[in-house]
Coordinates of C-alpha atoms and ligand atoms in Angstrom, one line a residue:
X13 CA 18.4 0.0 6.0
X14 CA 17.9 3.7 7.5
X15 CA 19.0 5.7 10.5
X16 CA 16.1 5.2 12.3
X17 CA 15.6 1.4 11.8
X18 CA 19.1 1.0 13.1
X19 CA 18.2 3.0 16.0
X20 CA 15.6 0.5 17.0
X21 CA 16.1 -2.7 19.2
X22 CA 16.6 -5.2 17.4
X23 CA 18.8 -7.6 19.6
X24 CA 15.5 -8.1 21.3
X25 CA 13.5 -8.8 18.0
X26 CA 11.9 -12.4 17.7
X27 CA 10.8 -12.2 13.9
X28 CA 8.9 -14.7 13.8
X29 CA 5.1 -14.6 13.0
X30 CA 2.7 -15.7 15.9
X31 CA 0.1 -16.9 13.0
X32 CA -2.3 -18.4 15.0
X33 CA -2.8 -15.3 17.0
X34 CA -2.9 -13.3 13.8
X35 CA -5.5 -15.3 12.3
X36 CA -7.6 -15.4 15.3
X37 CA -8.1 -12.1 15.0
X38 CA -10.1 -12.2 11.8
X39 CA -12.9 -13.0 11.8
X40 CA -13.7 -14.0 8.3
X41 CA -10.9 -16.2 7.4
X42 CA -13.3 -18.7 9.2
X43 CA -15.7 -18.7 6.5
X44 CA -16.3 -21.4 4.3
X45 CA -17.5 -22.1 0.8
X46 CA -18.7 -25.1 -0.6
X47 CA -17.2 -26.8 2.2
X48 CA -13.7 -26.1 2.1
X49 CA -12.2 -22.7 3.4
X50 CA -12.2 -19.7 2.1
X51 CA -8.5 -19.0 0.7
X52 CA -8.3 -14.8 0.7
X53 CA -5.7 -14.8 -1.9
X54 CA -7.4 -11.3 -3.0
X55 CA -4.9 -9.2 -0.5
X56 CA -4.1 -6.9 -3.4
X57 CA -7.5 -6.0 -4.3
X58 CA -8.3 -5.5 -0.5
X59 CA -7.4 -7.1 2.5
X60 CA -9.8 -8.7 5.9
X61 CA -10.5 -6.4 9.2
X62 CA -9.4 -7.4 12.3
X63 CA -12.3 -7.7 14.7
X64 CA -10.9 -4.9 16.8
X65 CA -11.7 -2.3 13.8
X66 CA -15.0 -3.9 13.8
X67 CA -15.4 -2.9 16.9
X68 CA -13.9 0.6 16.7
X69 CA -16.4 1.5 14.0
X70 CA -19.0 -0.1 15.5
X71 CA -18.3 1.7 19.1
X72 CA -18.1 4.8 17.3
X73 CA -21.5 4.3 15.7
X74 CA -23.1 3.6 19.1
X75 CA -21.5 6.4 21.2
X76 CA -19.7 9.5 19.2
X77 CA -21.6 9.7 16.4
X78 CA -21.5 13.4 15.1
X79 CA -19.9 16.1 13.3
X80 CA -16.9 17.8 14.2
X81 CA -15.8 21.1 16.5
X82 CA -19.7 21.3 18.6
X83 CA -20.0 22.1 21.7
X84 CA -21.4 19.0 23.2
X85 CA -19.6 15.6 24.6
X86 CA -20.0 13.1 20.9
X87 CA -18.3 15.8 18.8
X88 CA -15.6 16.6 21.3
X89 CA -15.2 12.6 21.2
X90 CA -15.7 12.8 17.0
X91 CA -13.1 15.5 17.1
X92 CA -10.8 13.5 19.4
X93 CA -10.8 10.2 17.6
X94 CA -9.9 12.2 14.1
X95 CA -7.2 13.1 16.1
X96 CA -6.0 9.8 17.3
X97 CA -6.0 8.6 13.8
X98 CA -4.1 11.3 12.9
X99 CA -1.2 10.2 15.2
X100 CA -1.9 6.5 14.6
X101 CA -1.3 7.2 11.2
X102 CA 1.9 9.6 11.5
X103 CA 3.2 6.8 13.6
X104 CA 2.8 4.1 10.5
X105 CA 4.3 6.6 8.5
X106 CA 6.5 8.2 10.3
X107 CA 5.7 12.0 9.9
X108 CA 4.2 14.8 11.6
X109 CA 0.1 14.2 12.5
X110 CA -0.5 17.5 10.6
X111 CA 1.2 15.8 7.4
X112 CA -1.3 13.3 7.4
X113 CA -4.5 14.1 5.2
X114 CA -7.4 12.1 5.0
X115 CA -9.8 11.6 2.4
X116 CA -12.1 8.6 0.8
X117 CA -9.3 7.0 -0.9
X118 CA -6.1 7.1 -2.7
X119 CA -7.0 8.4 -6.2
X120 CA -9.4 11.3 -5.0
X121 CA -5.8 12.4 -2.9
X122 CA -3.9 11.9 -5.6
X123 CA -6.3 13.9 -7.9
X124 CA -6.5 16.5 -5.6
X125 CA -2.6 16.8 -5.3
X126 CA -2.2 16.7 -9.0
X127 CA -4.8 19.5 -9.6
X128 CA -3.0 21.8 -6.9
X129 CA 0.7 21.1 -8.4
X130 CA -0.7 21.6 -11.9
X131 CA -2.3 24.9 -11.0
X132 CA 1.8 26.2 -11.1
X133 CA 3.3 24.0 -14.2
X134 CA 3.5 25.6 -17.4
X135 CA 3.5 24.1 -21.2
X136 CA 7.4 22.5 -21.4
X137 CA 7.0 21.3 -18.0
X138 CA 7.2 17.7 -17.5
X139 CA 5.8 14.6 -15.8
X140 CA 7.8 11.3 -15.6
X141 CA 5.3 8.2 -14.8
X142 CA 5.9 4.5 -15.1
X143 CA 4.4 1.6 -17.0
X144 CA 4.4 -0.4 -13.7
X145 CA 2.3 1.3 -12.2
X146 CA -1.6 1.6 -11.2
X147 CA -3.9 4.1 -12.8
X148 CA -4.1 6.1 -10.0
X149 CA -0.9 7.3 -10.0
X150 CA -1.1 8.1 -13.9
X151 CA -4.4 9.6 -15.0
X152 CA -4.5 12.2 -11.8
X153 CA -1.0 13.2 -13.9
X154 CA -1.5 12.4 -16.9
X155 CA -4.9 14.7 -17.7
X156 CA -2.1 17.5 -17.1
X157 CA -1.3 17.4 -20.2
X158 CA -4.1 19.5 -21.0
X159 CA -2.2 22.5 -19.5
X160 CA 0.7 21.9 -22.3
X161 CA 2.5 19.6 -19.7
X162 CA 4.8 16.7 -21.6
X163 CA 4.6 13.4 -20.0
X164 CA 7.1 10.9 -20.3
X165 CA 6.7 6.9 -19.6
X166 CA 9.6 4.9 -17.7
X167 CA 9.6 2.0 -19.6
X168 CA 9.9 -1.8 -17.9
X169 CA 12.4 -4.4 -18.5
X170 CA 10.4 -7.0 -19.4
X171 CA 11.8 -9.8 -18.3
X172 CA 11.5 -9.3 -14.8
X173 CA 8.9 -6.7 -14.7
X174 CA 11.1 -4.0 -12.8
X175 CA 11.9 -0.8 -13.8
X176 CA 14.4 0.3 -16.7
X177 CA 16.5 2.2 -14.5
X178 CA 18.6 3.7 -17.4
X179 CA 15.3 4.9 -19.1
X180 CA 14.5 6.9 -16.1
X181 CA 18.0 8.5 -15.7
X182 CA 17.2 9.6 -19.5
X183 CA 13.8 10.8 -19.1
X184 CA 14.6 13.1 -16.3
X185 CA 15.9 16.5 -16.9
X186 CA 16.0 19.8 -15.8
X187 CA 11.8 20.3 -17.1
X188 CA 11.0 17.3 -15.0
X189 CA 8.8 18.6 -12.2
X190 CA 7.1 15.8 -10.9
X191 CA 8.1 11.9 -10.8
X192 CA 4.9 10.0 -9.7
X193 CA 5.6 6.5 -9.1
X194 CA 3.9 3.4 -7.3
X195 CA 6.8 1.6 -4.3
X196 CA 5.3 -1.6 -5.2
X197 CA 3.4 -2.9 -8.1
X198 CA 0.0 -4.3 -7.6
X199 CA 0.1 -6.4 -10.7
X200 CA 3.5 -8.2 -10.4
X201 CA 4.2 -7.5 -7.2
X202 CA 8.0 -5.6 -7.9
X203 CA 9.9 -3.3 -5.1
X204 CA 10.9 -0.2 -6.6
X205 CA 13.6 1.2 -5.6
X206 CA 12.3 3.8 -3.8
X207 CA 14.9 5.9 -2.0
X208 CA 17.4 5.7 -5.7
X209 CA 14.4 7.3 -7.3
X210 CA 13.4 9.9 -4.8
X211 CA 16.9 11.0 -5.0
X212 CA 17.6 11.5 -8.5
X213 CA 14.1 12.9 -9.0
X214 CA 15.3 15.8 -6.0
X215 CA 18.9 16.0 -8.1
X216 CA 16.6 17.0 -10.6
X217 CA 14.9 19.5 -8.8
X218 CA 11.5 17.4 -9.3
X219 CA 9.3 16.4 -6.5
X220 CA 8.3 12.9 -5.4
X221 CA 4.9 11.7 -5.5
X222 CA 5.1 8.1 -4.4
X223 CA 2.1 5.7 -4.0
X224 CA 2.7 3.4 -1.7
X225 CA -1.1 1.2 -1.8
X226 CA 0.6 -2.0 -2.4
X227 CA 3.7 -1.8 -0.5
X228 CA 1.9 -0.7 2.6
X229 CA 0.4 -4.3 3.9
X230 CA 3.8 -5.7 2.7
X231 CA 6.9 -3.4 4.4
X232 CA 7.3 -1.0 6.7
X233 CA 6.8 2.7 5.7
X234 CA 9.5 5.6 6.8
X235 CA 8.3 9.1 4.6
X236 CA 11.5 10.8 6.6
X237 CA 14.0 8.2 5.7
X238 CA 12.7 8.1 2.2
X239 CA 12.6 11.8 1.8
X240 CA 9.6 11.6 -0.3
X241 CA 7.7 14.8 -1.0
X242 CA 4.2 12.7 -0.9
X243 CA 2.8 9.8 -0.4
X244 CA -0.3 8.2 -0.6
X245 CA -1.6 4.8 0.6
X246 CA -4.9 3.1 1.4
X247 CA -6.1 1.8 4.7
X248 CA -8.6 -0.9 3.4
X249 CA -5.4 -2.4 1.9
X250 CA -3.9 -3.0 5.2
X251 CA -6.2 -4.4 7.4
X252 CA -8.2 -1.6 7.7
X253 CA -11.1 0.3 7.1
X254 CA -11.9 1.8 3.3
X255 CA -9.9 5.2 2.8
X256 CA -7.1 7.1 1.6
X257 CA -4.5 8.5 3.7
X258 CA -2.0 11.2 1.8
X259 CA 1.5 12.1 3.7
X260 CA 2.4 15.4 2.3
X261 CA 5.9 17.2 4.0
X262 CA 4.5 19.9 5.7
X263 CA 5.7 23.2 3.5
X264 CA 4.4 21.9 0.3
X265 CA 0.8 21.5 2.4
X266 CA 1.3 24.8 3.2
X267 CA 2.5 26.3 0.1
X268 CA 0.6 24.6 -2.7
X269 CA -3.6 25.7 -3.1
X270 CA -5.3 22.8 -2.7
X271 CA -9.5 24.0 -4.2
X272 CA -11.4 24.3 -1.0
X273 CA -14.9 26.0 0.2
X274 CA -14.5 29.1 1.7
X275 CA -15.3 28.0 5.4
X276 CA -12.8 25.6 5.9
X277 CA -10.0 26.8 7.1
X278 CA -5.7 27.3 5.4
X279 CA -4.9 25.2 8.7
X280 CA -3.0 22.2 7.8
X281 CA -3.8 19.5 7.1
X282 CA -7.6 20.3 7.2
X283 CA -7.2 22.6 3.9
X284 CA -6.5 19.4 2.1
X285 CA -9.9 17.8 3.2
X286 CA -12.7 18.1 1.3
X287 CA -16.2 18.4 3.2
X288 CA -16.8 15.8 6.0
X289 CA -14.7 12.6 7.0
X290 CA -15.9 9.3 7.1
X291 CA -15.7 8.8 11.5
X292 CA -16.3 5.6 12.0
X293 CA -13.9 4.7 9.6
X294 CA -10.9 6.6 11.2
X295 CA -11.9 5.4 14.3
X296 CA -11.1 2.1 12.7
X297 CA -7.9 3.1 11.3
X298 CA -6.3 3.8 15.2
X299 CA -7.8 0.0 15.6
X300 CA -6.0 -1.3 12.6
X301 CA -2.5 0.8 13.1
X302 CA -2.7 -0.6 16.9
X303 CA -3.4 -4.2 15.9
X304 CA 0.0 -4.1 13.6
X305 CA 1.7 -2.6 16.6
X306 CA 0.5 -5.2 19.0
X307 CA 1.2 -7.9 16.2
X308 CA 4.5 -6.2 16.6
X309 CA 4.8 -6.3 20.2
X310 CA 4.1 -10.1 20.5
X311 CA 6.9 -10.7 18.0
X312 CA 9.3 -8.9 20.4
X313 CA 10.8 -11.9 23.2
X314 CA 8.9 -10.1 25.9
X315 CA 11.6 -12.3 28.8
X316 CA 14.5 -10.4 27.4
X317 CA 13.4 -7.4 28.1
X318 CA 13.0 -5.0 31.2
X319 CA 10.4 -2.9 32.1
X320 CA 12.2 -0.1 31.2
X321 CA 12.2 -1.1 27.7
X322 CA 9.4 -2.1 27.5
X323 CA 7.6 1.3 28.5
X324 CA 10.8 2.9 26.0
X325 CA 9.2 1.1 23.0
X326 CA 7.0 3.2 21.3
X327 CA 4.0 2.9 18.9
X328 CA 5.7 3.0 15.9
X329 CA 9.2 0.7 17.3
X330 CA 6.3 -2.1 17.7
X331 CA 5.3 -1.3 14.3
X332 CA 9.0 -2.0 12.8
X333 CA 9.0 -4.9 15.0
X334 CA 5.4 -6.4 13.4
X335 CA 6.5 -5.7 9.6
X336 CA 10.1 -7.6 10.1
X337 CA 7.9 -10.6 11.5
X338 CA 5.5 -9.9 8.3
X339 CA 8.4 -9.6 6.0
X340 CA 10.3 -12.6 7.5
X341 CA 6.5 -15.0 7.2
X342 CA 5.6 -13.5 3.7
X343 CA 9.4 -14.4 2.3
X344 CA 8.6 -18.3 3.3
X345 CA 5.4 -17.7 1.6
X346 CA 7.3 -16.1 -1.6
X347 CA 10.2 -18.5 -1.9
X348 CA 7.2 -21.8 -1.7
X349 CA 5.2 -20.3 -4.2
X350 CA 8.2 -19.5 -6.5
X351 CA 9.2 -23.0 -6.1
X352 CA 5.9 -24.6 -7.0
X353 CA 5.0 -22.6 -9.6
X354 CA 7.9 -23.1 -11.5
X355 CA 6.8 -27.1 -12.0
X356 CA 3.7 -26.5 -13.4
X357 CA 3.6 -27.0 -17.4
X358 CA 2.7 -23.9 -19.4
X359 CA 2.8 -21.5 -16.7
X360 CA 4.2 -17.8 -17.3
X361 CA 5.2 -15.8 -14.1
X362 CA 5.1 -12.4 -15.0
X363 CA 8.1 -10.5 -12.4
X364 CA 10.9 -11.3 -10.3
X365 CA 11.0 -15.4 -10.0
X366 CA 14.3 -15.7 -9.3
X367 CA 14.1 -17.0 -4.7
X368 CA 17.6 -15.1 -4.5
X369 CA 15.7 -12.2 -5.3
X370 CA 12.4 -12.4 -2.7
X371 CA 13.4 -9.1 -1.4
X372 CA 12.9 -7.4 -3.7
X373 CA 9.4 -8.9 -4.8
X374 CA 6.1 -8.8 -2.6
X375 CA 3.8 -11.7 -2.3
X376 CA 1.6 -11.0 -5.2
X377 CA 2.2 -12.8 -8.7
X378 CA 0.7 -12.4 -11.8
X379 CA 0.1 -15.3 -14.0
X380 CA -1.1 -17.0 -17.1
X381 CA -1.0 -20.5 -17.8
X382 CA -0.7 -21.6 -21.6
X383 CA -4.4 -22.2 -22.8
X384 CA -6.4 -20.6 -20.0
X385 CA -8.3 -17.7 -19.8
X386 CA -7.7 -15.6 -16.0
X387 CA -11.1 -15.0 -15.6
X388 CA -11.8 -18.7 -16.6
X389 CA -8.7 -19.8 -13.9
X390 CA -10.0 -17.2 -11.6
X391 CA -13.7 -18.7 -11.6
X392 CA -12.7 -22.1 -11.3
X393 CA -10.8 -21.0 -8.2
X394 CA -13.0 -19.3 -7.0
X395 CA -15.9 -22.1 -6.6
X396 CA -13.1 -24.2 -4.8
X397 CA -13.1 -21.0 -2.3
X398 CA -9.9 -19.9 -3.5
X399 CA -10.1 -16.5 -4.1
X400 CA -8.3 -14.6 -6.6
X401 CA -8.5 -11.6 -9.2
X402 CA -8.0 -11.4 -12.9
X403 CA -7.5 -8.5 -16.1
X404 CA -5.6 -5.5 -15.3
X405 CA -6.2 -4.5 -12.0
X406 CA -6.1 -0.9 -13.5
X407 CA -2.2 -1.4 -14.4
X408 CA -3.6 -1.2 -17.1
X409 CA -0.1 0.4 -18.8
X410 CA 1.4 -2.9 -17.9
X411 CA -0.8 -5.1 -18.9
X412 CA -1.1 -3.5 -22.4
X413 CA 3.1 -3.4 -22.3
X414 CA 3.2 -7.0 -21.8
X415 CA 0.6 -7.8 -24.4
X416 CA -1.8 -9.5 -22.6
X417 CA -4.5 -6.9 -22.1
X418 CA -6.6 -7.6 -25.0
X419 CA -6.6 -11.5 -23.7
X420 CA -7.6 -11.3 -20.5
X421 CA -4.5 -9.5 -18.2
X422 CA -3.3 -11.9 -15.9
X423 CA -4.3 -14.3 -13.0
X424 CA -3.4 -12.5 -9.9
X425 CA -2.9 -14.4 -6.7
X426 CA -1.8 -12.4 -4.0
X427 CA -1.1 -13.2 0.0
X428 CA -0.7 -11.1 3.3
X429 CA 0.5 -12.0 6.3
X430 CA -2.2 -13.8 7.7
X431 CA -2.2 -16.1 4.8
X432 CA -0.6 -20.1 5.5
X433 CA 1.7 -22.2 3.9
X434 CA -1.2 -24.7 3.5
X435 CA -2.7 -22.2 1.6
X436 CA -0.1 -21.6 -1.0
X437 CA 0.2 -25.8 -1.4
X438 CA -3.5 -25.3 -1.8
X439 CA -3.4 -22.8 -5.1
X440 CA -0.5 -24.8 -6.3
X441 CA -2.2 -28.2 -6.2
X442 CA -5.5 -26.4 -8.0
X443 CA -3.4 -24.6 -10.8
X444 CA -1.1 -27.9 -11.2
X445 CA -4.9 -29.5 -11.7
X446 CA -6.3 -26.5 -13.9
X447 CA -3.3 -26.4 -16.0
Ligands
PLP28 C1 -1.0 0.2 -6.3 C2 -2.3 0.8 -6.2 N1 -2.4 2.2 -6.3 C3 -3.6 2.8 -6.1 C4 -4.7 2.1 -5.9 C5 -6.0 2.9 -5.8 O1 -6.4 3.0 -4.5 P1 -7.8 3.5 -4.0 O2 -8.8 2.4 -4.3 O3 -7.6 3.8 -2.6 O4 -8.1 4.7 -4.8 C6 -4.8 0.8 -5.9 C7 -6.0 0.0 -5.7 O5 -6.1 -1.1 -6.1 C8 -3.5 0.1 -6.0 O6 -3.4 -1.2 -5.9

């Protein structure tokens, strides 16, 4: 656990998941198809808005909408909700606001980081990737290669879908310059080991790209505490609105050239981003960030604490509060699912299935069953309103290292927070009838 967790008050901390509120608050978890409700077991590809980010965008629509720096009243406002996402999102991430770049989504930042750090690498240079992990943390690396840049592949251990530790340790040297790898996968659901790998990349002297898309609906994200050197995640994958947000520590913004137009400005972060934002969607991003913090907040026993502690507890405390109650929900969810799939005949869980080991697993699990075509599973699901995703995912390494790529990838069926118990009994009863 870090310094800064520690630091936090946890003897007030009531971890456990006001549900019905959370649910409440989205609105389309009330839908319903062919009768029964709708199951949004489709987190990973995607996850539901919260009313209040419908609302933000919406608002923003209605009142503020224009472009940036004029000198009227709706682009002061446009120019002052950019930067209240900014600070909503260096408090989720725990950074400086002028570390956080925004852009359309996680692989554009990615490939813009990539072709800015490959401007300075030079043939013999190298790039360690993984097989875990999704597309968009390999290709933006990988096309480096054209510059006479070797890149290397940590290998997985198969049996459990994490990393071959030992592999990585013999893959990086001295040439090593960058190590790009996901903190979560979005296939099988694995934790990396983030901070282990930051730090022998940095013994190394190679920086630390990390992308952090699937692990950012499922834990708590600290970029200082982590020492990472970037990081890039993806607000429609946590409740909110569909971009890309890119951490970057501040002197690498500065010193590497990102390509730019002339106008803009070497001002960071705003060097970093290309052409106009999308408003209405960081206006929804402060929605989403302050819905996680109130989720937070109403997980914290509100009798046992003064007033004074109360008006202590900042933005991002509430936010450590609402991922432990997250964590704490979505391990009951884990160690269920674990237990039922393991009784269904034929079934292969692809990852960690060991409950002992929930930590160190999110919510997501990738599946076949013996017999069964995914998309076939996934369709059948789907008309029972259970909804699901199936093939690669775009971990697309993985899937091809397991074999199963050229037969269809995997099942995927992955929850969130707001997901239920009832829910998981539901997949399992369908797959036990499927199988
Ligand atoms: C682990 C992971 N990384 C990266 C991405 C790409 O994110 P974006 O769609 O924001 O480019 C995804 C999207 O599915 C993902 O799951």
């Amino acid at each position: 656990m870090t310094t800064l967790l520690n630091a936090l008050p946890q003897a007030n901390f009531n971890s456990k998941l006001d549900l019905a509120w959370v649910r409440s608050q989205f609105p389309s978890l009330s839908r319903t198809i062919n009768g029964q409700h709708a199951a949004f077991l489709d987190g990973p590809g995607g996850t539901q808005v919260t009313q209040s980010v419908i609302d933000a965008i919406s608002h923003y629509l209605n009142t503020s909408n224009a472009n940036t720096h004029g000198q009227y009243a709706t682009s002061h406002e446009t120019d002052e909700i950019i930067d209240g996402a900014r600070s909503a999102m260096a408090d989720f991430l725990g950074c400086d606001p002028a570390e956080t770049v925004f852009g359309p989504n996680m692989t554009t930042l990615t490939f813009a980081i990539s072709r800015s750090i490959g401007r300075e690498l030079r043939p013999g240079d190298e790039i360690l990737l993984t097989q875990l992990d999704h597309s968009a943390n390999v290709s933006p690396w990988q096309v480096l290669d054209e510059r006479g840049v070797k890149i290397q592949f940590v290998d997985i251990r198969e049996e459990d879908c994490t990393l071959d530790m030992d592999d990585l340790a013999r893959k990086l040297s001295s040439r090593t310059k960058v190590v790009a790898v996901g903190y979560a996968s979005n296939a099988v659901g694995t934790i990396n080991d983030m901070k282990k790998i930051i730090r022998m990349a940095h013994d190394a002297g190679a920086l630390a790209c990390i992308d952090a898309v699937h692990y950012a609906p499922h834990g708590f994200i600290d970029v200082g505490d982590l020492d990472c050197d970037f990081l890039a995640c993806s607000t429609y994958k946590f409740f909110g609105p569909h971009m890309g947000v890119l951490y970057g520590k501040r002197e690498h913004l500065e010193r590497f050239h990102p390509y730019k137009v002339r106008p803009n400005t070497d001002e960071v972060p705003g060097r970093w981003e290309m052409g106009t934002l999308n408003h209405e969607c960081l206006a929804g991003i402060t929605a989403c960030v302050d819905y996680l913090a109130e989720l937070g907040r109403r997980t914290s026993k509100a009798d046992s604490r003064t007033t004074d502690d109360v008006r202590r507890t900042t933005r991002r405390d509430s936010l450590y509060s609402g991922y432990r109650a997250i964590q704490f929900h979505e391990h009951e969810l884990s160690l269920r699912m674990l237990r039922g799939l393991a009784e269904i005949p034929g079934l292969r869980l692809y990852g960690i299935s060991d409950p002992a080991r929930v930590a160190e697993r999110c919510p997501t699990f990738g599946i076949r069953i013996e017999g069964h075509h995914p998309a076939e599973l996934a369709r059948q699901l789907g008309e029972r309103g259970i909804f699901t995703w199936d093939g690669n995912y775009y971990a697309l390494n993985l899937t091809e290292r397991l074999g199963v790529e050229q037969d269809g990838g995997l099942l995927r069926i992955g929850f969130v927070h707001y997901n239920t118990e009832e829910e998981v009994d539901r997949v399992l009863a369908e797959l036990g009838s499927l199988a």
